[in-house]
Coordinates of C-alpha atoms in Angstrom, one line a residue:
Q1 CA 0.3 -0.3 -0.1
C2 CA 2.9 2.3 1.2
H3 CA 5.5 1.3 -1.7
S4 CA 2.6 1.8 -4.7
R5 CA 1.5 4.8 -6.8
R6 CA -2.5 4.7 -6.3
A7 CA -5.4 6.3 -5.0
S8 CA -7.0 4.6 -1.9
M9 CA -10.5 4.0 -2.0
N10 CA -10.9 3.2 1.8
T11 CA -11.1 5.7 5.1
K12 CA -8.8 2.8 6.9
E13 CA -6.5 1.1 5.2
N14 CA -7.2 -3.2 4.5
Y15 CA -4.4 -4.9 4.6
K16 CA -5.3 -8.8 4.2
K17 CA -7.0 -8.3 1.0
N18 CA -6.3 -8.1 -2.4
I19 CA -4.9 -4.3 -3.0
D20 CA -7.2 -3.6 -5.6
D21 CA -10.0 -3.6 -3.2
A22 CA -8.4 -0.9 -1.8
Y23 CA -6.9 0.9 -4.1
I24 CA -6.9 1.9 -7.4
V25 CA -3.0 1.1 -8.5
S26 CA -1.8 2.8 -11.3
L27 CA -1.1 1.2 -14.8
L28 CA 2.1 1.6 -16.9
E29 CA 0.3 5.5 -18.5
P30 CA 2.8 7.5 -20.3
G31 CA 4.5 10.0 -17.7
L32 CA 4.8 7.8 -14.9
Y33 CA 6.6 5.0 -16.9
H34 CA 8.5 4.7 -20.6
A35 CA 7.2 2.7 -23.1
D36 CA 8.8 -0.5 -22.2
G37 CA 7.7 0.0 -18.3
Q38 CA 10.8 1.2 -16.3
V39 CA 9.9 4.3 -13.8
D40 CA 9.7 7.8 -15.5
D41 CA 8.0 9.9 -12.5
E42 CA 8.2 8.3 -9.1
V43 CA 5.7 5.2 -8.7
Y44 CA 7.1 3.7 -5.9
V45 CA 8.3 0.4 -6.8
Y46 CA 5.5 -1.8 -7.0
G47 CA 4.3 -1.2 -10.4
S48 CA 8.1 -2.3 -11.2
F49 CA 8.2 -4.9 -9.1
L50 CA 4.9 -6.4 -10.5
Q51 CA 6.9 -7.0 -14.4
S52 CA 9.7 -8.8 -13.2
K53 CA 10.3 -12.3 -13.5
M54 CA 11.2 -11.7 -9.8
Y55 CA 7.5 -11.4 -9.2
Q56 CA 6.2 -13.9 -11.2
A57 CA 8.4 -17.0 -9.9
G58 CA 7.2 -15.9 -6.1
V59 CA 10.2 -13.8 -4.7
S60 CA 8.8 -11.4 -2.3
C61 CA 10.0 -8.4 -0.1
L62 CA 11.6 -9.9 2.4
D63 CA 13.3 -12.1 0.5
C64 CA 16.2 -9.0 0.3
H65 CA 14.7 -6.3 2.3
E66 CA 14.2 -7.1 6.3
P67 CA 10.8 -5.1 7.0
H68 CA 11.5 -3.9 10.8
S69 CA 15.4 -2.7 10.6
L70 CA 15.4 -1.4 7.2
K71 CA 18.1 -3.2 5.4
L72 CA 19.2 -5.2 3.2
R73 CA 19.9 -9.1 3.6
A74 CA 22.9 -8.9 1.8
E75 CA 25.6 -6.1 1.1
G76 CA 26.0 -5.7 -2.7
N77 CA 26.3 -8.3 -5.0
A78 CA 25.6 -10.8 -2.5
L79 CA 22.1 -10.1 -2.1
C80 CA 21.6 -11.4 -5.4
M81 CA 23.9 -14.3 -4.9
Q82 CA 21.3 -16.0 -3.3
C83 CA 19.0 -17.2 -5.8
H84 CA 21.8 -16.6 -8.9
Q85 CA 24.7 -18.7 -9.1
E86 CA 27.7 -16.5 -8.4
T87 CA 29.9 -18.6 -10.8
T88 CA 27.4 -18.2 -13.3
Y89 CA 26.9 -14.8 -12.9
N90 CA 28.4 -12.8 -10.4
S91 CA 32.0 -13.1 -13.1
E92 CA 33.5 -10.5 -15.7
S93 CA 32.0 -13.3 -18.6
H94 CA 29.0 -11.8 -17.6
H95 CA 28.8 -8.8 -16.5
F96 CA 32.3 -7.8 -18.5
H97 CA 33.6 -5.2 -16.1
K98 CA 35.9 -5.2 -13.3
L99 CA 35.2 -6.6 -10.2
E100 CA 34.1 -4.3 -7.2
T101 CA 34.0 -1.7 -8.7
E102 CA 30.1 -0.1 -9.3
A103 CA 29.8 -1.4 -13.4
S104 CA 29.5 -5.0 -11.8
Q105 CA 27.4 -4.7 -9.6
C106 CA 24.3 -6.3 -10.5
V107 CA 22.0 -3.4 -9.7
S108 CA 24.0 -1.1 -11.8
C109 CA 22.7 -2.4 -15.0
H110 CA 19.3 -4.5 -13.9
M111 CA 18.3 -2.3 -11.4
P112 CA 18.9 1.7 -12.9
A113 CA 18.8 4.5 -10.3
K114 CA 16.9 7.5 -10.6
N115 CA 16.5 10.8 -8.4
F116 CA 13.8 11.7 -7.0
M117 CA 12.6 15.3 -5.2
V118 CA 16.6 16.0 -6.5
I119 CA 17.9 13.6 -3.3
D120 CA 15.6 10.7 -3.0
S121 CA 17.9 7.9 -5.4
R122 CA 15.6 4.9 -6.1
R123 CA 16.1 1.8 -8.0
D124 CA 13.9 0.1 -10.4
H125 CA 12.4 -2.7 -9.4
S126 CA 11.4 -4.3 -12.7
F127 CA 14.6 -5.9 -13.1
R128 CA 15.8 -6.1 -16.8
L129 CA 17.8 -6.9 -19.0
P130 CA 19.7 -3.6 -20.3
R131 CA 18.6 -3.8 -24.0
P132 CA 19.6 -0.9 -26.4
D133 CA 17.5 -2.2 -29.2
L134 CA 14.4 -0.8 -27.0
T135 CA 16.2 2.8 -26.9
I136 CA 16.4 2.8 -30.4
K137 CA 12.5 1.4 -31.1
T138 CA 10.5 3.1 -28.4
G139 CA 13.4 6.2 -26.9
S140 CA 13.4 4.3 -23.1
P141 CA 16.5 4.3 -21.4
N142 CA 18.8 2.0 -21.0
S143 CA 21.1 1.3 -18.4
C144 CA 24.1 1.0 -20.9
N145 CA 23.4 4.7 -22.0
Q146 CA 23.1 6.0 -18.1
C147 CA 26.8 4.9 -17.8
H148 CA 28.1 5.6 -21.1
A149 CA 26.2 8.7 -21.8
D150 CA 28.9 9.8 -24.3
Q151 CA 27.7 6.7 -26.9
S152 CA 24.8 6.1 -29.0
P153 CA 22.5 2.8 -28.2
E154 CA 23.6 1.3 -31.0
W155 CA 26.7 1.1 -29.3
A156 CA 25.8 0.2 -26.8
L157 CA 23.8 -2.9 -28.5
G158 CA 26.6 -3.3 -30.6
H159 CA 28.7 -4.7 -27.7
I160 CA 25.4 -6.3 -25.9
K161 CA 25.6 -8.5 -29.2
D162 CA 29.1 -9.4 -29.2
W163 CA 29.2 -10.6 -26.0
Y164 CA 26.5 -12.4 -26.0
A165 CA 26.0 -13.7 -29.4
K166 CA 23.0 -12.5 -30.4
D167 CA 21.4 -11.6 -33.4
S168 CA 17.7 -10.9 -32.0
F169 CA 16.7 -10.2 -29.1
D170 CA 12.6 -11.4 -27.8
F171 CA 9.7 -9.9 -28.5
H172 CA 9.3 -6.9 -25.6
Y173 CA 6.4 -5.9 -24.5
G174 CA 7.3 -1.9 -24.6
E175 CA 7.1 -2.6 -28.2
A176 CA 3.8 -2.6 -28.1
L177 CA 3.1 -0.2 -25.7
H178 CA 5.1 2.2 -27.6
A179 CA 3.2 1.1 -31.2
A180 CA -0.5 2.1 -29.3
N181 CA 1.0 5.8 -27.8
I182 CA 2.3 7.2 -31.0
G183 CA -0.6 5.4 -33.1
A184 CA 1.5 3.4 -35.1
A185 CA -0.2 1.6 -38.5
N186 CA 1.0 -2.1 -36.9
A187 CA -0.2 -1.3 -32.7
E188 CA -3.6 -3.8 -33.1
S189 CA -1.7 -6.5 -34.2
L190 CA 1.5 -5.8 -31.3
L191 CA -1.6 -5.3 -28.4
L192 CA -3.0 -8.5 -29.6
Q193 CA 0.6 -10.7 -29.4
L194 CA 0.8 -9.1 -25.6
L195 CA -2.3 -9.9 -24.9
N196 CA -2.3 -13.5 -26.3
D197 CA 0.3 -14.5 -23.9
E198 CA 0.5 -14.9 -20.9
S199 CA 3.7 -15.0 -19.6
Q200 CA 3.9 -11.5 -19.7
P201 CA 2.9 -9.1 -16.8
A202 CA -0.4 -8.8 -15.6
I203 CA 0.5 -5.3 -15.4
A204 CA 1.8 -5.2 -19.1
R205 CA -1.7 -6.8 -20.2
A206 CA -3.8 -5.3 -18.3
T207 CA -2.0 -1.3 -19.3
A208 CA -2.3 -3.0 -23.4
M209 CA -5.8 -3.9 -22.8
R210 CA -6.8 -0.3 -21.7
S211 CA -5.0 0.9 -25.2
L212 CA -7.5 -1.6 -27.3
T213 CA -10.2 1.2 -26.4
N214 CA -9.0 2.6 -29.6
Y215 CA -8.7 -0.9 -31.6
L216 CA -12.7 -2.2 -30.7
N217 CA -13.7 -4.4 -33.2
S218 CA -14.5 -8.3 -34.9
N219 CA -11.3 -8.9 -34.7
T220 CA -10.2 -7.5 -31.0
F221 CA -13.1 -7.8 -29.3
Q222 CA -13.6 -11.5 -27.5
I223 CA -10.3 -11.7 -26.3
V224 CA -11.6 -7.7 -24.6
Y225 CA -14.4 -10.3 -23.6
T226 CA -13.1 -12.9 -22.2
A227 CA -10.8 -10.7 -20.0
T228 CA -13.7 -9.5 -18.3
G229 CA -13.7 -12.7 -16.7
S230 CA -9.4 -12.8 -16.2
D231 CA -7.7 -13.3 -12.8
E232 CA -6.0 -10.7 -13.1
S233 CA -8.3 -7.4 -11.3
L234 CA -6.1 -5.2 -13.3
I235 CA -7.1 -7.0 -16.4
R236 CA -10.8 -7.3 -15.7
R237 CA -10.6 -3.1 -15.1
S238 CA -9.0 -2.3 -18.1
S239 CA -11.2 -4.3 -19.9
I240 CA -13.4 -2.1 -18.8
D241 CA -11.7 0.7 -20.2
A242 CA -12.2 -1.4 -23.5
L243 CA -15.5 -1.5 -23.8
S244 CA -16.1 1.6 -23.0
T245 CA -17.1 3.2 -26.2
M246 CA -19.7 0.6 -27.4
A247 CA -23.7 1.8 -27.4
I248 CA -24.5 2.1 -23.9
A249 CA -27.8 -0.7 -23.7
D250 CA -24.4 -3.6 -25.4
R251 CA -22.1 -2.2 -22.6
H252 CA -24.3 -2.6 -19.7
K253 CA -25.4 -6.3 -21.1
L254 CA -21.2 -6.9 -21.2
L255 CA -19.7 -4.9 -17.9
K256 CA -23.2 -5.7 -15.6
H257 CA -21.4 -8.7 -14.1
L258 CA -18.4 -6.8 -12.8
L259 CA -20.9 -5.0 -10.8
E260 CA -20.3 -7.7 -8.3
D261 CA -16.9 -7.8 -8.8
E262 CA -14.9 -8.4 -5.9
D263 CA -12.6 -6.0 -5.6
K264 CA -14.3 -2.8 -5.6
S265 CA -11.4 -1.0 -8.4
V266 CA -13.3 -3.6 -10.6
R267 CA -16.6 -2.8 -9.4
I268 CA -16.4 1.3 -8.9
H269 CA -14.7 1.7 -12.4
A270 CA -17.7 -0.1 -14.1
A271 CA -20.3 1.6 -12.8
N272 CA -18.7 4.7 -13.9
I273 CA -19.1 3.5 -17.1
L274 CA -22.1 2.5 -17.1
A275 CA -23.5 5.3 -15.3
P276 CA -25.6 6.3 -18.3
A277 CA -27.8 3.1 -18.7
I278 CA -29.3 4.6 -15.9
T279 CA -31.3 6.4 -18.8
I280 CA -32.1 3.4 -20.6
N281 CA -34.8 0.7 -20.3
I282 CA -33.0 -2.0 -17.8
S283 CA -34.6 -4.0 -14.6
E284 CA -35.1 -2.6 -11.9
S285 CA -32.4 -5.2 -10.0
D286 CA -30.2 -4.1 -12.7
R287 CA -30.5 -0.6 -11.5
E288 CA -30.2 -0.4 -7.7
T289 CA -27.4 -2.6 -8.6
L290 CA -25.7 0.0 -10.4
L291 CA -27.4 2.6 -8.7
K292 CA -25.7 1.0 -4.9
V293 CA -22.3 1.1 -7.1
L294 CA -22.0 4.6 -8.1
D295 CA -22.8 5.2 -4.7
E296 CA -19.2 3.2 -3.8
F297 CA -17.8 5.2 -6.7
V298 CA -18.8 8.8 -5.2
T299 CA -17.9 7.9 -2.1
V300 CA -14.2 7.0 -3.1
Q301 CA -14.2 10.7 -5.0
K302 CA -15.2 12.5 -1.8
L303 CA -13.0 10.5 -0.3
N304 CA -10.3 11.8 -2.1
G305 CA -11.6 15.0 -2.4
E306 CA -7.8 17.1 -1.2
R307 CA -7.0 15.5 -5.0
A308 CA -8.4 17.6 -8.1
F309 CA -8.2 13.7 -9.9
S310 CA -11.4 13.0 -7.6
H311 CA -13.4 16.3 -8.7
V312 CA -12.0 15.4 -12.7
N313 CA -14.4 12.0 -12.1
L314 CA -17.1 13.3 -11.0
G315 CA -17.1 15.5 -13.6
N316 CA -16.7 13.2 -15.6
L317 CA -20.0 11.1 -13.9
Y318 CA -22.0 14.3 -14.0
A319 CA -21.3 15.3 -17.8
N320 CA -22.4 11.3 -19.0
L321 CA -25.3 11.8 -17.3
G322 CA -26.0 14.9 -18.9
E323 CA -26.0 16.8 -15.5
N324 CA -24.2 19.7 -17.3
K325 CA -24.2 21.9 -14.3
K326 CA -22.9 20.1 -11.9
A327 CA -20.3 18.9 -14.1
Q328 CA -19.2 22.2 -14.8
A329 CA -18.6 23.1 -11.0
A330 CA -17.1 19.4 -10.1
Y331 CA -14.2 20.7 -12.5
E332 CA -14.1 24.7 -11.7
T333 CA -13.6 22.7 -8.1
A334 CA -10.6 20.7 -9.5
I335 CA -8.8 23.6 -10.3
E336 CA -9.5 25.5 -7.3
K337 CA -7.9 22.6 -5.7
E338 CA -4.8 23.0 -8.3
N339 CA -4.2 24.8 -11.2
R340 CA -2.5 23.4 -12.5
Y341 CA -4.5 20.2 -13.1
I342 CA -4.9 20.1 -17.2
P343 CA -7.6 16.7 -17.3
A344 CA -9.3 19.6 -15.2
Y345 CA -8.5 22.2 -17.8
V346 CA -9.2 19.9 -20.6
N347 CA -12.6 18.5 -19.7
L348 CA -14.1 21.8 -18.9
A349 CA -13.5 22.8 -21.9
D350 CA -14.8 19.7 -24.3
L351 CA -17.8 20.5 -21.5
Y352 CA -18.4 23.7 -22.8
R353 CA -17.9 22.3 -26.4
Q354 CA -20.8 20.6 -26.2
M355 CA -23.5 23.1 -24.3
G356 CA -21.9 25.4 -27.9
M357 CA -19.8 27.5 -25.3
E358 CA -17.1 28.5 -27.3
E359 CA -16.7 32.8 -25.8
E360 CA -16.3 30.2 -22.2
L361 CA -14.5 28.1 -24.0
Q362 CA -11.6 30.4 -25.5
S363 CA -12.0 32.3 -22.1
L364 CA -10.8 29.3 -19.9
L365 CA -7.6 28.2 -22.2
L366 CA -6.2 31.4 -21.9
D367 CA -6.0 31.8 -18.5
A368 CA -4.5 28.1 -18.9
I369 CA -2.0 29.2 -21.2
E370 CA -1.6 31.9 -19.2
I371 CA -0.7 29.5 -16.3
D372 CA 1.6 27.2 -18.6
G373 CA 2.1 27.5 -22.0
S374 CA 3.8 24.9 -22.4
V375 CA 1.0 22.9 -22.5
A376 CA 0.6 21.6 -26.1
V377 CA -3.1 20.6 -25.5
F378 CA -3.7 23.6 -24.2
H379 CA -2.9 25.4 -27.7
Y380 CA -4.8 21.8 -30.2
S381 CA -8.1 22.3 -28.4
M382 CA -7.8 26.6 -29.0
G383 CA -7.1 25.0 -32.4
L384 CA -9.8 23.6 -32.5
S385 CA -12.1 25.6 -31.3
L386 CA -11.4 28.4 -33.5
A387 CA -11.5 27.0 -36.6
R388 CA -15.2 25.5 -35.3
Q389 CA -15.6 29.6 -35.1
K390 CA -14.2 29.7 -39.0
K391 CA -11.7 31.9 -37.6
I392 CA -8.8 29.6 -39.4
E393 CA -5.9 31.8 -39.9
Q394 CA -6.0 31.5 -35.8
A395 CA -7.2 28.2 -35.9
I396 CA -3.5 27.3 -37.5
E397 CA -1.2 29.4 -35.5
A398 CA -2.7 27.5 -32.3
L399 CA -2.4 24.2 -34.3
Q400 CA 0.6 25.1 -35.2
Q401 CA 1.7 26.0 -31.7
A402 CA 0.9 22.4 -30.6
S403 CA 2.3 20.2 -32.9
I404 CA 6.0 22.1 -32.2
L405 CA 5.8 21.9 -28.3
N406 CA 4.5 18.3 -28.2
A407 CA 6.1 16.9 -31.5
E408 CA 5.3 12.9 -31.0
N409 CA 1.6 13.5 -30.5
A410 CA 1.7 13.1 -33.6
Q411 CA -2.4 13.9 -33.3
F412 CA -1.4 17.8 -32.7
S413 CA 1.2 17.1 -36.0
L414 CA -2.2 15.6 -38.3
A415 CA -4.7 18.3 -36.9
Y416 CA -2.5 21.0 -38.4
A417 CA -1.7 19.6 -41.4
I418 CA -4.5 19.3 -42.4
A419 CA -6.0 23.0 -41.2
L420 CA -3.1 24.2 -43.1
N421 CA -4.6 22.3 -46.2
S422 CA -8.4 23.1 -45.7
N423 CA -7.6 26.7 -45.7
G424 CA -5.7 25.6 -49.0
N425 CA -1.9 25.4 -48.4
T426 CA -1.8 22.5 -49.5
D427 CA 1.8 22.2 -50.9
D428 CA 2.3 23.2 -46.6
A429 CA 0.6 20.2 -45.0
L430 CA 2.2 17.6 -47.7
A431 CA 5.4 19.1 -46.8
E432 CA 4.4 19.3 -42.7
L433 CA 3.0 15.8 -43.1
K434 CA 6.5 13.9 -44.9
K435 CA 8.3 16.1 -41.9
Y436 CA 6.0 14.0 -39.7
H437 CA 6.3 11.1 -41.2
Q438 CA 9.8 10.7 -40.9
Q439 CA 9.6 11.1 -37.1
H440 CA 6.2 8.9 -37.0
P441 CA 6.9 6.1 -39.3
M442 CA 5.0 3.8 -38.3
N443 CA 2.1 6.3 -37.7
G444 CA -0.7 5.3 -40.2
Q445 CA -3.3 7.9 -40.0
I446 CA -0.2 10.0 -41.4
L447 CA 0.3 8.0 -44.1
M448 CA -3.0 7.4 -44.7
T449 CA -3.5 11.3 -44.9
L450 CA -0.3 11.4 -46.8
S451 CA -2.2 9.7 -49.0
T452 CA -5.6 11.2 -49.3
I453 CA -4.5 14.4 -49.8
N454 CA -2.4 13.2 -52.6
R455 CA -5.0 12.1 -54.3
D456 CA -7.1 15.0 -54.2
Y457 CA -4.2 17.1 -55.0
G458 CA -4.5 14.5 -58.7
N459 CA -1.2 13.0 -57.4
I460 CA -2.2 9.2 -57.9
R461 CA 1.5 7.7 -58.3
E462 CA 2.9 9.7 -55.1
S463 CA -0.4 8.9 -53.1
L464 CA 0.0 5.9 -54.2
F465 CA 3.3 5.4 -52.6
Y466 CA 1.8 6.1 -49.4
A467 CA -0.7 3.9 -49.5
E468 CA 1.6 1.3 -50.1
K469 CA 3.9 1.8 -47.3
M470 CA 0.3 1.3 -45.7
L471 CA 0.2 -1.7 -46.1
E472 CA 3.3 -3.1 -45.6
L473 CA 2.8 -2.2 -42.0
V474 CA -0.8 -3.9 -41.7
P475 CA -0.5 -6.7 -45.2
D476 CA -3.8 -8.2 -44.2
N477 CA -5.6 -5.3 -44.0
P478 CA -9.1 -5.4 -46.7
Q479 CA -9.5 -2.1 -46.3
V480 CA -5.6 -0.3 -47.5
Q481 CA -6.0 -3.2 -50.5
E482 CA -9.5 -1.7 -51.9
Y483 CA -7.9 1.1 -51.5
I484 CA -5.1 0.2 -53.5
K485 CA -6.6 -0.9 -56.3
M486 CA -9.0 1.4 -56.5
L487 CA -5.3 3.8 -56.8
Q488 CA -4.2 1.3 -59.4
Q489 CA -7.1 2.0 -61.6
E490 CA -7.3 5.7 -61.8
L491 CA -3.3 4.6 -63.0
E492 CA -4.3 2.7 -66.0
S493 CA -7.4 5.1 -66.8
G494 CA -5.0 7.7 -67.2
S495 CA -7.6 10.0 -65.7
N496 CA -4.9 11.6 -63.2
Q497 CA -1.3 11.8 -63.9

């Protein structure tokens, strides 16, 4: 309970039951963890440990730590040699560094440290292998280059390959999570590969399940629905998110059994997602069950009432129920509690959009930008608002600023390019898209936008080029295959050259 990044659900600690009945444990979310699950923000060890082979093998905290003295059970590499064979692992033939140096310590490679609050050094407890290849693929750090900061990941990868005679590396869940984070065209297939492999850590599969929210279709539905009955509470909770975009009647039918889940984190999340079912024709017993668990959800938010996130959660609930005034009040309270809490501004702005209150929306965003103009999503939301009001030149400026502030978010870049194109600046739009394609070569939306704008502009060969690149990423996609056939026919007909 103390060593995890989580939100509390109980008025007093509950040490005997499953942690997911007392706390909402954070998943491997961007901002908290790097794409491969390494620590980014302060996450207090537990989420890292859940990723480890140690945890999966039954190792516990007490195997390494004395619970009362707070000391380790042994010093240096001797701690690891309680389980690992010394002649194999505590040798230069394994770590390729001089014995009795810091570089030869197991923790230097397998538990890299990061400082929080300037001086609080905390080691990553996922006990991972150094993977410079993942740095190249996902941008996640690796322990080799943390020491050899003057060298490239490619340099480190070359040494790993030479030392351990490796030409290739096993699939890592970080590849799937990164693909989902950047909207890569092959994200769906990688997420499914991860979810179908039960040897992978549950917290990683739960994070992948949540990412399937954007990929719910006939290929993914069955694995998502099956996950609602998983033995892992983190996966059951994430399956709720994955089904959250379905029509409310279908959503209620598929998820209502989770309103009686043994773990409160699952129950109240299901209630929040199913809240709009109150407005449709469901049985009286189903209505009573839903209302009962919604009361639990509201109680949990009030328990955390000193934090902005709890009021945003309440605002989202009220917005889903169509109670816009209560939603507005909740978001405003969140801003009063923490005036730098970004989701409060974003959700209130979206509520204003739904209510047609564009002037209030812009006033809110101007206040937000004044507080912190480095937040890209504020400029993005402003750009969309201006575009809705047909103020295209101003919208382009705002969207450009969002794309500059967060070049990793392809959605911001796409919106800027589309705005340019809609304003007649097609050449500029295509130039920007080509630049984004170089930064995000796996992003399917960028490829298809390049293809469609070129087609509309009469560049059929260029359009076909990007469509075929898209097919390389998703070779079995029938829509892309059909689109390419159409382009080929147009090219052969000679109607456009």
